[in-house]
Short mmCIF file of C-alpha atoms and ligand atoms in Angstrom, two decimals:
data_model
loop_
_atom_site.label_atom_id
_atom_site.label_comp_id
_atom_site.label_asym_id
_atom_site.label_seq_id
_atom_site.Cartn_x
_atom_site.Cartn_y
_atom_site.Cartn_z
CA MET B 1 16.08 -13.33 20.80
CA ASP B 2 18.98 -13.58 18.53
CA PHE B 3 19.97 -10.30 16.66
CA LYS B 4 22.80 -12.10 14.99
CA LEU B 5 22.49 -12.96 10.62
CA THR B 6 22.72 -16.75 9.96
CA GLU B 7 25.58 -17.75 7.97
CA GLU B 8 23.45 -17.69 4.90
CA GLN B 9 21.98 -14.57 5.61
CA GLN B 10 25.61 -12.73 6.33
CA MET B 11 26.64 -14.40 2.73
CA VAL B 12 23.69 -12.86 1.12
CA LYS B 13 24.34 -9.43 2.39
CA GLU B 14 28.14 -9.88 1.44
CA MET B 15 27.35 -10.75 -1.97
CA CYS B 16 24.56 -8.11 -2.91
CA ARG B 17 26.71 -5.54 -1.50
CA LYS B 18 29.57 -6.35 -3.23
CA PHE B 19 27.20 -6.45 -6.30
CA ALA B 20 25.83 -3.42 -5.28
CA ASP B 21 29.12 -1.23 -4.73
CA ASN B 22 31.01 -2.72 -8.11
CA GLU B 23 28.23 -3.11 -10.69
CA LEU B 24 25.01 -1.01 -9.51
CA ALA B 25 26.13 2.04 -7.75
CA PRO B 26 28.49 3.36 -10.76
CA LYS B 27 25.81 2.83 -13.10
CA ALA B 28 22.84 4.03 -11.53
CA ALA B 29 22.98 7.70 -12.24
CA GLU B 30 23.47 6.54 -15.92
CA TYR B 31 20.37 4.17 -15.83
CA ASP B 32 18.42 7.05 -14.11
CA LYS B 33 19.05 9.59 -17.18
CA THR B 34 18.14 7.17 -19.70
CA HIS B 35 15.59 5.24 -18.22
CA ALA B 36 16.97 2.23 -19.99
CA PHE B 37 15.78 -1.05 -18.14
CA PRO B 38 18.97 -2.51 -16.77
CA TRP B 39 19.10 -6.12 -18.39
CA GLU B 40 22.86 -6.59 -17.67
CA HIS B 41 22.25 -6.60 -14.08
CA VAL B 42 18.96 -8.53 -14.04
CA LYS B 43 20.78 -11.26 -16.13
CA LYS B 44 23.71 -11.45 -13.53
CA LEU B 45 21.23 -11.49 -10.80
CA GLY B 46 19.37 -14.56 -12.10
CA GLU B 47 22.75 -16.33 -11.94
CA MET B 48 23.27 -15.01 -8.14
CA GLY B 49 19.82 -16.71 -7.38
CA MET B 50 18.42 -13.33 -6.52
CA MET B 51 15.13 -13.39 -9.02
CA GLY B 52 13.81 -16.48 -7.00
CA VAL B 53 15.18 -15.74 -3.33
CA VAL B 54 12.87 -17.70 -1.39
CA TYR B 55 11.33 -20.46 -3.82
CA PRO B 56 12.54 -24.12 -3.44
CA GLU B 57 15.68 -25.60 -5.53
CA GLU B 58 13.22 -27.68 -7.30
CA TYR B 59 12.00 -25.03 -8.91
CA ASN B 60 15.24 -23.27 -9.68
CA GLY B 61 14.92 -20.99 -6.39
CA ALA B 62 17.72 -20.23 -3.93
CA GLY B 63 15.42 -21.79 -1.18
CA MET B 64 16.60 -19.11 1.29
CA ASP B 65 14.26 -17.40 4.08
CA TYR B 66 12.68 -14.29 3.75
CA VAL B 67 15.49 -12.27 6.30
CA SER B 68 18.01 -13.01 3.34
CA TYR B 69 15.23 -12.05 0.88
CA ALA B 70 15.16 -8.61 2.69
CA ILE B 71 18.65 -8.20 3.15
CA ALA B 72 19.12 -8.96 -0.66
CA VAL B 73 16.54 -5.96 -1.53
CA GLU B 74 18.15 -3.53 0.84
CA GLU B 75 21.73 -3.97 -0.37
CA LEU B 76 20.48 -3.68 -4.02
CA SER B 77 18.65 -0.93 -3.63
CA ARG B 78 21.61 0.73 -1.90
CA GLY B 79 23.35 0.65 -5.09
CA CYS B 80 20.24 1.27 -7.54
CA ALA B 81 16.73 1.68 -6.15
CA SER B 82 15.00 0.70 -9.69
CA THR B 83 17.19 -2.70 -9.48
CA GLY B 84 15.75 -2.95 -5.80
CA VAL B 85 12.12 -2.83 -7.22
CA ILE B 86 12.62 -5.10 -10.46
CA VAL B 87 13.62 -7.65 -7.68
CA SER B 88 11.05 -7.06 -5.19
CA ALA B 89 8.15 -6.86 -7.76
CA HIS B 90 9.78 -10.04 -9.62
CA ASN B 91 10.06 -12.13 -6.29
CA SER B 92 6.90 -10.81 -4.17
CA LEU B 93 4.19 -10.06 -6.62
CA CYS B 94 4.52 -12.57 -9.29
CA LEU B 95 6.51 -15.62 -8.21
CA SER B 96 4.71 -15.44 -4.41
CA PRO B 97 1.15 -16.05 -5.63
CA ILE B 98 2.64 -18.69 -8.07
CA PHE B 99 4.29 -20.69 -5.29
CA TYR B 100 1.29 -20.10 -2.69
CA PHE B 101 -1.74 -20.69 -4.76
CA GLY B 102 -0.17 -22.21 -7.98
CA THR B 103 -0.84 -25.84 -8.88
CA ASP B 104 2.09 -28.19 -9.55
CA ASP B 105 1.88 -27.84 -13.11
CA GLN B 106 1.69 -23.88 -12.74
CA LYS B 107 4.70 -24.08 -10.25
CA LYS B 108 6.82 -26.29 -12.68
CA LYS B 109 6.17 -24.23 -15.88
CA TYR B 110 6.39 -20.76 -14.52
CA LEU B 111 8.64 -20.91 -11.50
CA SER B 112 11.60 -22.81 -13.15
CA LYS B 113 11.87 -20.13 -15.43
CA LEU B 114 11.28 -16.93 -13.23
CA CYS B 115 13.35 -18.22 -10.81
CA THR B 116 16.39 -18.22 -13.07
CA GLY B 117 15.67 -14.69 -14.50
CA GLU B 118 14.86 -16.40 -17.91
CA TRP B 119 11.81 -15.11 -17.82
CA ILE B 120 10.50 -11.78 -15.95
CA GLY B 121 7.18 -11.40 -13.77
CA CYS B 122 4.65 -8.74 -12.94
CA PHE B 123 1.52 -8.20 -11.01
CA GLY B 124 -1.84 -6.88 -12.44
CA LEU B 125 -3.89 -5.43 -9.98
CA THR B 126 -3.96 -1.42 -10.10
CA GLU B 127 -6.48 -0.09 -12.60
CA PRO B 128 -7.30 3.22 -13.11
CA SER B 129 -10.07 3.14 -10.80
CA ALA B 130 -8.73 0.49 -8.41
CA GLY B 131 -5.55 1.86 -6.57
CA SER B 132 -6.10 2.16 -2.89
CA ASP B 133 -9.60 0.48 -3.19
CA ALA B 134 -7.98 -2.73 -4.53
CA ALA B 135 -11.46 -4.42 -4.95
CA GLY B 136 -12.79 -1.81 -7.51
CA THR B 137 -11.33 -4.05 -10.66
CA LYS B 138 -13.34 -3.52 -13.93
CA THR B 139 -11.15 -5.94 -16.00
CA THR B 140 -13.42 -8.79 -16.62
CA ALA B 141 -13.13 -12.24 -17.41
CA GLU B 142 -15.41 -14.69 -18.96
CA LEU B 143 -15.10 -18.60 -19.54
CA LYS B 144 -16.06 -19.27 -23.39
CA ASN B 145 -15.52 -22.39 -25.15
CA GLY B 146 -12.91 -23.57 -22.78
CA LYS B 147 -10.95 -20.23 -22.40
CA TRP B 148 -11.05 -17.66 -20.21
CA VAL B 149 -11.36 -14.36 -22.42
CA LEU B 150 -9.87 -11.10 -20.28
CA ASN B 151 -10.80 -7.58 -20.97
CA GLY B 152 -9.64 -4.47 -19.14
CA THR B 153 -6.82 -2.29 -18.89
CA LYS B 154 -3.99 -2.12 -15.69
CA ASN B 155 -1.95 0.43 -15.18
CA PHE B 156 1.26 1.34 -12.84
CA ILE B 157 2.47 -1.68 -13.36
CA THR B 158 6.02 -2.44 -12.36
CA ASN B 159 7.94 -4.52 -14.60
CA GLY B 160 5.17 -4.09 -17.20
CA GLY B 161 6.96 -3.60 -20.17
CA VAL B 162 9.36 -6.47 -19.73
CA ALA B 163 7.57 -9.39 -18.22
CA ASN B 164 7.35 -12.61 -19.73
CA VAL B 165 4.36 -13.32 -17.28
CA ALA B 166 1.62 -11.32 -15.75
CA VAL B 167 -0.47 -12.53 -12.55
CA ALA B 168 -3.52 -10.45 -13.21
CA ILE B 169 -6.89 -10.14 -11.09
CA ALA B 170 -10.26 -9.84 -12.98
CA VAL B 171 -13.91 -9.75 -11.91
CA THR B 172 -15.51 -13.23 -12.65
CA GLU B 173 -18.97 -12.58 -10.91
CA LYS B 174 -20.48 -8.91 -10.92
CA GLY B 175 -22.34 -7.64 -8.18
CA ILE B 176 -20.65 -9.34 -5.30
CA GLY B 177 -17.71 -7.26 -4.70
CA HIS B 178 -14.19 -8.65 -3.75
CA LYS B 179 -15.76 -11.93 -3.69
CA GLY B 180 -16.42 -11.92 -7.31
CA LEU B 181 -12.59 -11.60 -8.14
CA THR B 182 -10.17 -14.20 -9.50
CA PHE B 183 -6.56 -14.22 -10.47
CA PHE B 184 -4.83 -15.77 -13.72
CA ILE B 185 -1.46 -16.12 -15.06
CA LEU B 186 -1.24 -14.69 -18.43
CA GLU B 187 2.05 -15.12 -20.88
CA ASN B 188 3.07 -11.66 -22.89
CA THR B 189 2.54 -13.84 -26.13
CA MET B 190 -1.07 -14.36 -25.81
CA LYS B 191 -3.63 -13.35 -28.30
CA GLY B 192 -5.26 -9.94 -27.00
CA TYR B 193 -2.03 -9.17 -24.23
CA SER B 194 -0.39 -6.07 -24.91
CA VAL B 195 1.84 -3.24 -23.33
CA GLY B 196 0.36 0.14 -23.09
CA LYS B 197 1.59 3.61 -22.11
CA SER B 198 4.92 3.59 -20.29
CA GLU B 199 4.99 6.35 -17.31
CA ASP B 200 7.76 8.82 -17.37
CA LYS B 201 8.35 8.83 -13.83
CA LEU B 202 9.76 11.07 -10.79
CA GLY B 203 12.07 8.44 -9.49
CA ILE B 204 13.06 4.86 -10.00
CA CYS B 205 13.51 5.58 -13.64
CA ALA B 206 15.20 2.20 -14.64
CA SER B 207 12.30 0.38 -13.51
CA SER B 208 9.76 -0.21 -16.04
CA THR B 209 6.33 0.71 -15.34
CA THR B 210 3.42 0.59 -17.75
CA GLU B 211 -0.13 -0.39 -18.75
CA LEU B 212 -1.07 -3.72 -19.64
CA ILE B 213 -3.85 -4.29 -22.01
CA PHE B 214 -5.79 -7.25 -22.42
CA ASP B 215 -8.35 -6.92 -25.24
CA ASN B 216 -10.44 -10.25 -25.47
CA CYS B 217 -7.14 -11.64 -24.32
CA GLU B 218 -7.45 -15.64 -24.47
CA ILE B 219 -5.92 -17.96 -21.89
CA PRO B 220 -6.44 -21.33 -21.26
CA GLU B 221 -8.98 -22.55 -18.89
CA GLU B 222 -5.92 -23.89 -16.50
CA ASN B 223 -4.33 -20.55 -16.24
CA ILE B 224 -6.68 -19.64 -13.40
CA LEU B 225 -4.47 -19.07 -10.28
CA GLY B 226 -6.28 -20.26 -6.91
CA LYS B 227 -9.96 -21.11 -6.61
CA LYS B 228 -12.64 -18.64 -8.41
CA GLY B 229 -13.65 -15.80 -6.32
CA GLU B 230 -10.61 -15.92 -3.85
CA GLY B 231 -8.73 -13.31 -6.11
CA PHE B 232 -8.78 -10.55 -3.39
CA LYS B 233 -7.41 -12.77 -0.71
CA VAL B 234 -4.44 -13.79 -3.23
CA ALA B 235 -3.78 -10.01 -3.69
CA MET B 236 -3.83 -9.48 -0.08
CA HIS B 237 -1.71 -12.30 0.75
CA THR B 238 0.61 -11.12 -2.04
CA LEU B 239 0.96 -7.79 -0.73
CA ASP B 240 1.98 -8.72 2.73
CA GLY B 241 5.10 -10.09 1.07
CA GLY B 242 5.69 -7.37 -1.22
CA ARG B 243 5.35 -4.49 1.25
CA VAL B 244 8.19 -6.21 3.22
CA GLY B 245 10.32 -5.96 -0.08
CA ILE B 246 9.52 -2.19 -0.36
CA ALA B 247 10.26 -1.94 3.10
CA ALA B 248 13.71 -3.53 2.45
CA GLN B 249 14.09 -1.15 -1.11
CA ALA B 250 13.01 2.31 1.49
CA LEU B 251 15.84 0.71 4.12
CA GLY B 252 18.47 0.37 1.31
CA ILE B 253 17.81 3.85 -0.38
CA ALA B 254 18.16 5.46 3.37
CA GLN B 255 21.44 3.85 3.99
CA ALA B 256 22.75 4.83 0.70
CA ALA B 257 21.80 8.36 1.48
CA LEU B 258 23.30 8.40 5.12
CA ASP B 259 26.64 6.80 3.97
CA ALA B 260 26.95 9.51 1.22
CA SER B 261 26.25 12.17 3.80
CA ALA B 262 28.45 11.24 6.76
CA LYS B 263 31.21 10.89 4.04
CA TYR B 264 30.47 14.19 2.49
CA ALA B 265 29.99 15.95 5.86
CA LYS B 266 33.79 14.67 7.07
CA GLU B 267 35.20 16.10 3.38
CA ARG B 268 33.14 19.46 2.99
CA VAL B 269 35.09 22.31 4.58
CA GLN B 270 33.38 25.53 5.48
CA PHE B 271 34.57 28.37 8.06
CA ASN B 272 38.21 26.36 8.28
CA ALA B 273 36.34 22.89 9.39
CA PRO B 274 34.74 19.99 8.07
CA ILE B 275 30.84 20.23 8.30
CA ALA B 276 30.54 17.33 10.31
CA LYS B 277 32.24 19.49 13.35
CA ASN B 278 28.87 21.51 13.46
CA GLN B 279 26.28 19.96 15.99
CA ALA B 280 23.54 20.94 13.65
CA ILE B 281 24.96 18.30 11.01
CA GLN B 282 25.86 15.84 13.96
CA TRP B 283 22.11 15.97 15.22
CA MET B 284 21.00 15.26 11.42
CA ILE B 285 23.33 12.37 11.10
CA ALA B 286 22.39 10.71 14.51
CA ASP B 287 18.65 11.18 13.54
CA MET B 288 19.02 9.46 10.70
CA ALA B 289 21.27 6.86 11.59
CA THR B 290 18.76 6.08 14.77
CA GLU B 291 15.75 5.73 12.71
CA ILE B 292 17.54 3.70 9.85
CA GLU B 293 18.28 0.97 12.40
CA ALA B 294 14.59 1.19 13.75
CA SER B 295 13.66 0.47 10.22
CA ARG B 296 15.75 -2.13 10.00
CA LEU B 297 14.79 -3.92 13.00
CA LEU B 298 11.07 -3.87 11.91
CA VAL B 299 12.35 -4.95 8.55
CA TYR B 300 14.23 -8.06 9.26
CA GLN B 301 10.95 -8.83 12.03
CA ALA B 302 8.45 -8.59 9.06
CA ALA B 303 10.64 -11.08 7.09
CA GLN B 304 11.13 -13.35 10.18
CA PHE B 305 7.16 -13.66 10.48
CA LEU B 306 6.83 -14.39 6.41
CA THR B 307 9.48 -17.11 7.01
CA GLU B 308 7.84 -18.49 9.63
CA GLY B 309 4.48 -18.76 7.68
CA HIS B 310 2.19 -16.81 6.26
CA GLY B 311 -0.14 -19.14 8.35
CA ASP B 312 -0.76 -16.53 11.09
CA ARG B 313 -2.14 -13.96 8.30
CA ARG B 314 -2.84 -11.17 10.94
CA LYS B 315 0.52 -11.11 12.54
CA ALA B 316 2.16 -11.09 8.94
CA SER B 317 0.20 -8.48 7.60
CA ARG B 318 0.51 -6.38 10.64
CA TYR B 319 4.01 -6.37 10.91
CA ALA B 320 4.53 -5.87 6.95
CA ALA B 321 2.67 -2.84 7.28
CA MET B 322 4.31 -1.81 10.22
CA ALA B 323 7.78 -2.18 8.39
CA LYS B 324 6.79 -0.56 4.93
CA LEU B 325 5.13 2.46 6.93
CA PHE B 326 8.19 3.31 8.89
CA ALA B 327 10.92 2.40 6.52
CA SER B 328 9.47 4.36 3.68
CA GLU B 329 8.69 7.24 5.73
CA THR B 330 12.17 7.05 7.58
CA SER B 331 13.62 6.96 3.84
CA HIS B 332 11.74 10.08 2.86
CA ARG B 333 13.13 11.68 5.90
CA VAL B 334 16.64 10.72 5.74
CA THR B 335 17.04 11.45 2.12
CA HIS B 336 15.24 15.14 2.57
CA LYS B 337 18.12 15.51 5.52
CA ALA B 338 20.96 14.07 3.12
CA ILE B 339 20.10 17.02 0.46
CA GLN B 340 20.15 19.60 3.37
CA ILE B 341 23.60 18.46 4.68
CA PHE B 342 24.82 18.41 1.00
CA GLY B 343 23.44 22.11 0.50
CA GLY B 344 23.29 23.39 -2.89
CA TYR B 345 25.31 20.04 -4.07
CA GLY B 346 22.71 18.02 -2.78
CA TYR B 347 20.35 19.87 -5.43
CA VAL B 348 22.33 18.89 -8.68
CA LYS B 349 22.91 15.67 -10.16
CA ASP B 350 26.56 15.81 -9.80
CA TYR B 351 25.86 13.91 -6.51
CA PRO B 352 23.67 11.06 -5.90
CA VAL B 353 21.21 12.32 -3.07
CA GLU B 354 18.83 14.21 -5.32
CA ARG B 355 18.25 10.77 -6.64
CA PHE B 356 17.86 8.75 -3.66
CA SER B 357 15.23 11.35 -2.34
CA ARG B 358 13.45 11.29 -5.90
CA ASP B 359 13.59 7.19 -5.67
CA ALA B 360 12.33 7.18 -2.11
CA ARG B 361 9.26 8.78 -2.43
CA ILE B 362 7.55 5.84 -4.18
CA THR B 363 8.19 3.56 -1.49
CA GLU B 364 5.34 5.65 0.80
CA ILE B 365 2.75 5.11 -2.30
CA TYR B 366 2.98 1.72 -4.04
CA GLU B 367 1.92 -1.33 -2.68
CA GLY B 368 -0.50 0.46 -1.02
CA THR B 369 -0.02 4.37 0.39
CA SER B 370 1.39 4.98 4.10
CA GLU B 371 -2.52 5.53 4.63
CA ILE B 372 -3.52 2.12 3.69
CA GLN B 373 -0.68 0.86 5.98
CA ARG B 374 -2.16 2.82 8.75
CA LEU B 375 -5.56 1.49 7.91
CA VAL B 376 -4.61 -2.01 8.12
CA ILE B 377 -2.37 -1.64 11.61
CA ALA B 378 -5.32 0.03 13.32
CA SER B 379 -7.79 -2.48 11.93
CA ASN B 380 -5.30 -5.18 13.14
CA VAL B 381 -4.79 -3.74 16.72
CA LEU B 382 -8.31 -2.69 17.00
CA GLY B 383 -9.98 -5.88 15.76
CA ASP B 384 -13.95 -6.33 15.20
CA TYR B 385 -15.68 -4.03 17.56
N1 CAA N 1 -4.37 -12.32 3.72
C1 CAA N 1 -5.29 -12.79 3.21
N2 CAA N 1 -6.66 -12.15 3.12
C2 CAA N 1 -6.99 -11.04 3.70
C3 CAA N 1 -5.87 -10.17 4.30
C4 CAA N 1 -4.48 -10.94 4.02
N3 CAA N 1 -3.50 -9.74 4.51
N4 CAA N 1 -6.67 -9.02 4.31
C5 CAA N 1 -7.64 -8.98 4.25
N5 CAA N 1 -8.21 -10.49 3.52
C6 CAA N 1 -9.41 -11.13 3.51
C7 CAA N 1 -10.43 -10.77 4.58
O1 CAA N 1 -9.94 -12.07 5.28
C8 CAA N 1 -11.74 -10.42 4.21
O2 CAA N 1 -12.31 -11.67 3.54
P1 CAA N 1 -13.89 -12.37 4.02
O3 CAA N 1 -14.52 -11.27 3.04
O4 CAA N 1 -13.85 -13.72 3.52
O5 CAA N 1 -14.09 -12.20 5.35
C9 CAA N 1 -11.30 -9.64 2.57
O6 CAA N 1 -10.15 -10.05 2.56
C10 CAA N 1 -11.55 -8.08 2.82
O7 CAA N 1 -10.92 -7.65 3.79
P2 CAA N 1 -11.23 -6.26 4.43
O8 CAA N 1 -12.73 -6.48 4.86
O9 CAA N 1 -10.06 -5.98 5.43
O10 CAA N 1 -10.97 -5.35 3.14
P3 CAA N 1 -11.52 -3.86 3.14
O11 CAA N 1 -11.93 -3.73 2.23
O12 CAA N 1 -11.72 -3.27 4.25
O13 CAA N 1 -9.75 -3.28 3.13
C11 CAA N 1 -7.64 -2.87 2.01
C12 CAA N 1 -8.65 -3.85 2.14
C13 CAA N 1 -6.53 -3.01 3.02
C14 CAA N 1 -7.85 -1.38 2.16
C15 CAA N 1 -6.93 -3.36 0.49
O14 CAA N 1 -8.01 -2.99 -0.15
C16 CAA N 1 -5.62 -2.83 0.40
O15 CAA N 1 -4.43 -3.08 0.82
N6 CAA N 1 -5.75 -1.58 -0.68
C17 CAA N 1 -4.20 -1.42 -1.06
C18 CAA N 1 -4.18 -1.80 -2.45
C19 CAA N 1 -2.39 -1.79 -2.94
O16 CAA N 1 -1.78 -2.10 -1.98
N7 CAA N 1 -2.47 -1.60 -4.04
C20 CAA N 1 -1.41 -1.42 -4.46
C21 CAA N 1 -0.94 -2.08 -5.75
S1 CAA N 1 0.12 -3.33 -5.89
C22 CAA N 1 1.66 -2.54 -6.49
O17 CAA N 1 1.94 -1.04 -6.37
C23 CAA N 1 2.54 -3.18 -7.40
C24 CAA N 1 3.77 -2.44 -8.06
O18 CAA N 1 3.92 -2.70 -9.05
C25 CAA N 1 4.69 -2.19 -7.45
#
């Protein structure tokens, strides 16, 4: 067992850390306040190869492994959690299903532009009646005169308002549950495709979260993604990767909260001494640091299982769920303690920890709630009985 990062992983860590410290962190509060999408950052991340981290160079990807990817999302999220999820949803939720289930032509056409960040991608799974129950999809797709015609509404779609390409699931055969679902690739310029309500959120305010509306949206027959009836499996496979991305985002937010708390505890003087001299503060710092380190091991291990192959589906699934569950709940606890260490200053926007706390909260919800992660882990551990 080797806990050392490879040269490439170390390089990605340093590159993303520098970018986060110099470019993301100084502007994160402003983006949080204005809810503006950070186009300038996304453009640069495309140039840095971070919009197609694990995909082969023949599709303009950076050809790295999943641990490098997790490190990239972690470091970027340290600087700006909104940017972290923009990168994660794009890489894990849109590019991944095209890469694993797409045809050669689809990969050439879509990945080449998505990997450079010229196009942004999103993932249309969730609907008003299909949240945790991902198979509850109501959107329909019918083949008419050589075209698929989609009708329905997706909601809570990360990158929804800015995406050029969406992969989305729809019912192609009614009455047979998850076996009647199929994935498709859509472009935002296609007839009948529009962006609906934009959500006003508690945190990750600079990321776009919207509805996608398909109103007799016509797409070419060849834009089916994977096989007819296998959409649910495409969704689950995709989420195994996505959950590692969100776990890495949670880890980055928690690390940012610990760094800020340790610095503040050494500077803030009360009763004639820095508050870091108090055992109550030291214990909080110790617990925060320990839980973050445990999260990091889980996240990198889950990423390593993705690199070793989605082949062992149960293993990739179980460890991705464990990493997301633990890292997101750690991020919640750590950011809560960070506000406590900052006291009144933690509750106001002059310091970043209230934002960290708001940003952390969603990591326990999207790409499967903590309850769904526990369900996946338990069914994986218990097997059939
Ligand atoms: N990979 C591939 N196939 C898988 C799989 C995986 N990880 N997990 C399950 N499957 C397959 C099973 O083999 C089974 O196939 P067969 O029917 O051929 O046997 C099929 O899928 C059904 O499996 P289960 O019976 O285990 O499914 P279930 O209905 O009991 O449980 C669930 C499914 C785990 C609850 C699932 O619905 C789930 O993960 N729900 C949460 C959805 C979610 O995460 N939503 C988040 C939305 S995306 C988002 O937030 C995006 C964003 O913008 C940030």
